[in-house]
mmCIF file of C-alpha atoms in Angstrom:
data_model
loop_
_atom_site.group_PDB
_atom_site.id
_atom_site.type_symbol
_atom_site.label_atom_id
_atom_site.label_comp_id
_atom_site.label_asym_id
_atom_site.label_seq_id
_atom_site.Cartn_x
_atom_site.Cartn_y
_atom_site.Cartn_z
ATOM 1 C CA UNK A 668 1.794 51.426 -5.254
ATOM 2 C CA UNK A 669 -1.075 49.705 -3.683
ATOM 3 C CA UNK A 670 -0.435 46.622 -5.740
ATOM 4 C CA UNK A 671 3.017 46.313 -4.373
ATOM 5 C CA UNK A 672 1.803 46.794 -0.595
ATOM 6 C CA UNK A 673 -0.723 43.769 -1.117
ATOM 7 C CA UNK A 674 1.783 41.940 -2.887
ATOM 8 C CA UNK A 675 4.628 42.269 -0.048
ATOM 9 C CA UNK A 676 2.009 41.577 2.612
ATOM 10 C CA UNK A 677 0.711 38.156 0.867
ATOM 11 C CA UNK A 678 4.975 37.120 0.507
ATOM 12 C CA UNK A 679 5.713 38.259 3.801
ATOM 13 C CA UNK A 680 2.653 35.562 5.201
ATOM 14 C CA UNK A 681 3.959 32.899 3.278
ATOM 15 C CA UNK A 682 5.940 30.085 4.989
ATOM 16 C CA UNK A 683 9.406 29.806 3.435
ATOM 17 C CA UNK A 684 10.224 26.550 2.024
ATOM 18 C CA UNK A 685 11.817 24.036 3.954
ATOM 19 C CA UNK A 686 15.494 22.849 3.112
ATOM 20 C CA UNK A 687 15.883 19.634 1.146
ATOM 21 C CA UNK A 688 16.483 17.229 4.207
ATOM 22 C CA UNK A 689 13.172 18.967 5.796
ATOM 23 C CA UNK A 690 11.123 18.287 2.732
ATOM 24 C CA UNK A 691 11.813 14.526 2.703
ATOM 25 C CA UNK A 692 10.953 14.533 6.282
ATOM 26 C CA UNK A 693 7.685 16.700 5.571
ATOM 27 C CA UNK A 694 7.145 14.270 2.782
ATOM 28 C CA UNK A 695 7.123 11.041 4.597
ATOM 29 C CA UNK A 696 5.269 12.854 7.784
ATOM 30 C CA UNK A 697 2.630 13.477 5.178
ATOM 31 C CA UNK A 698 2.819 10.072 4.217
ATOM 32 C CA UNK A 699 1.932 9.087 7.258
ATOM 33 C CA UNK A 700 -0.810 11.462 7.740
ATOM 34 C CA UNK A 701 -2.427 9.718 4.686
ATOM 35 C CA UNK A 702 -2.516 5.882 6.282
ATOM 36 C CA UNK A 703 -6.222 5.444 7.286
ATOM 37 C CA UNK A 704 -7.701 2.553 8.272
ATOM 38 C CA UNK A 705 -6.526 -1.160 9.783
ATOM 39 C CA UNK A 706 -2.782 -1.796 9.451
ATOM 40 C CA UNK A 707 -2.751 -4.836 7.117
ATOM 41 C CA UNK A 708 -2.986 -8.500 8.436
ATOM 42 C CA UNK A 709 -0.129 -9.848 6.165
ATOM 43 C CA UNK A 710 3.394 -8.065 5.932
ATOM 44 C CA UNK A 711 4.023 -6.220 2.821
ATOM 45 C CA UNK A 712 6.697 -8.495 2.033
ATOM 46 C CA UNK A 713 4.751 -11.643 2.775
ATOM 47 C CA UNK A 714 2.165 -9.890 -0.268
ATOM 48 C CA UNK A 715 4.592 -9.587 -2.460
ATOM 49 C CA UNK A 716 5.939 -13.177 -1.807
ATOM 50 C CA UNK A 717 2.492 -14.356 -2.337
ATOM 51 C CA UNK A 718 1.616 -12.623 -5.577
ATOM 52 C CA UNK A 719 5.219 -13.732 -7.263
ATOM 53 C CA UNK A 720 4.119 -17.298 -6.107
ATOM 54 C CA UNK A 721 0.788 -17.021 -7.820
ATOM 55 C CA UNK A 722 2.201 -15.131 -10.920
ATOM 56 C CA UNK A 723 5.210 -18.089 -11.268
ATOM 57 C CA UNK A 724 2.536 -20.970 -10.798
ATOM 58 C CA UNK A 725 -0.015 -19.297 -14.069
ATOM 59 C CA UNK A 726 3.423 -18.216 -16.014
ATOM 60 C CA UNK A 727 3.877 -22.372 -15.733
ATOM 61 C CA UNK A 728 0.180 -23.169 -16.938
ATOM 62 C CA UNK A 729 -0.325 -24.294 -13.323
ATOM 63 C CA UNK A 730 -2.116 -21.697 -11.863
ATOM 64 C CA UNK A 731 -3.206 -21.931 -8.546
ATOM 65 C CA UNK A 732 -6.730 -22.596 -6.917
ATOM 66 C CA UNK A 733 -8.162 -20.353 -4.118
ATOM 67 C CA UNK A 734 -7.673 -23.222 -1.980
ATOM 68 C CA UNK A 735 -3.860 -23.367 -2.881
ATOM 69 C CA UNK A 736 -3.636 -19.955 -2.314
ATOM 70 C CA UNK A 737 -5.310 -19.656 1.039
ATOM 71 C CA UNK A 738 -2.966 -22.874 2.550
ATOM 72 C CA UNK A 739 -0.316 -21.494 1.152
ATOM 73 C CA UNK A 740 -1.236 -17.932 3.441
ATOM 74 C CA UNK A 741 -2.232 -20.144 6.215
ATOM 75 C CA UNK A 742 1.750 -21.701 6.122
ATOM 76 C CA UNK A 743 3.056 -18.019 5.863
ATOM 77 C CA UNK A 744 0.544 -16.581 8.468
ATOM 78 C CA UNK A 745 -0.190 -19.609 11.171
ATOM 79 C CA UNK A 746 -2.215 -16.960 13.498
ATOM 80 C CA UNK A 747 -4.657 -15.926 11.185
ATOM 81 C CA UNK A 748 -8.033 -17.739 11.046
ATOM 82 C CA UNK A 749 -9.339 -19.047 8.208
ATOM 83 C CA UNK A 750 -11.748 -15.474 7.267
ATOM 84 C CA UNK A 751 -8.861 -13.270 7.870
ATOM 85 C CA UNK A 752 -7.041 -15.452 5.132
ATOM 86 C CA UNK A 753 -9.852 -14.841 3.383
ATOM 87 C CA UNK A 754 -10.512 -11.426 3.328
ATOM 88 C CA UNK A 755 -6.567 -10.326 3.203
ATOM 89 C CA UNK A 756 -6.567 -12.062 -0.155
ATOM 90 C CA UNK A 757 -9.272 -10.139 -1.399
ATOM 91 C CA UNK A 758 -8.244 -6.840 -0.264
ATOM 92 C CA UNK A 759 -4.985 -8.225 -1.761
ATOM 93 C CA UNK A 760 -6.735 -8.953 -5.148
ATOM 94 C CA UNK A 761 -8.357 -5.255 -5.315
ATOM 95 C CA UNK A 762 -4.824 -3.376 -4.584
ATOM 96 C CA UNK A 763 -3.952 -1.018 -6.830
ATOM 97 C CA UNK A 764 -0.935 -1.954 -7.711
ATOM 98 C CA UNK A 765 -1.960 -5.900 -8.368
ATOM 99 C CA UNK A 766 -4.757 -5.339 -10.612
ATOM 100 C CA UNK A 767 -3.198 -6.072 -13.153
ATOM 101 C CA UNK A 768 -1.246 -9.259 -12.095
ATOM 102 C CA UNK A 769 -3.809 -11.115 -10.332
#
């Protein structure tokens, strides 16, 4: 039938799927694909360090001040200037996946 012929012509023009190794390989390609902007100015593990230290020091009723904070990114990052501290903490601050801790 007619039906069938469009049918067969719209599978046949199809990519097949890839095999499971490809697809994690497709997967973190895409990944990479969806990285825009600057690379960050602190490590992702130094953020993480940072935002257990803060969380710890309120969890103890001695939360931290935005001074504290920024010398204790100064120790962890000695070649950043004193506006790159700065503006890595708030970038930090409006991550999606602190908004909730910080």
């Amino acid at each position: 039938s007619t039906f069938h012929k469009h049918v067969a012509a719209f599978k046949a023009s199809r990519a097949p799927l890839p095999s499971v190794p490809d697809r994690a390989a497709a997967a973190k390609a895409a990944a990479k694909r969806r990285r825009r902007g600057k690379p960050a100015l602190i490590s992702y593990e130094k953020q993480e360090f940072i935002i257990e230290v803060i969380v710890r020091a309120d969890r103890a009723n001695e939360g931290m001040t935005s001074l504290a904070i920024f010398d204790m990114i100064e120790v962890l990052c000695p070649e950043l200037k004193h506006k790159q501290i700065r503006d890595a903490f708030k970038k930090l601050k409006r991550g999606k996946r602190n908004r909730g801790r910080l």
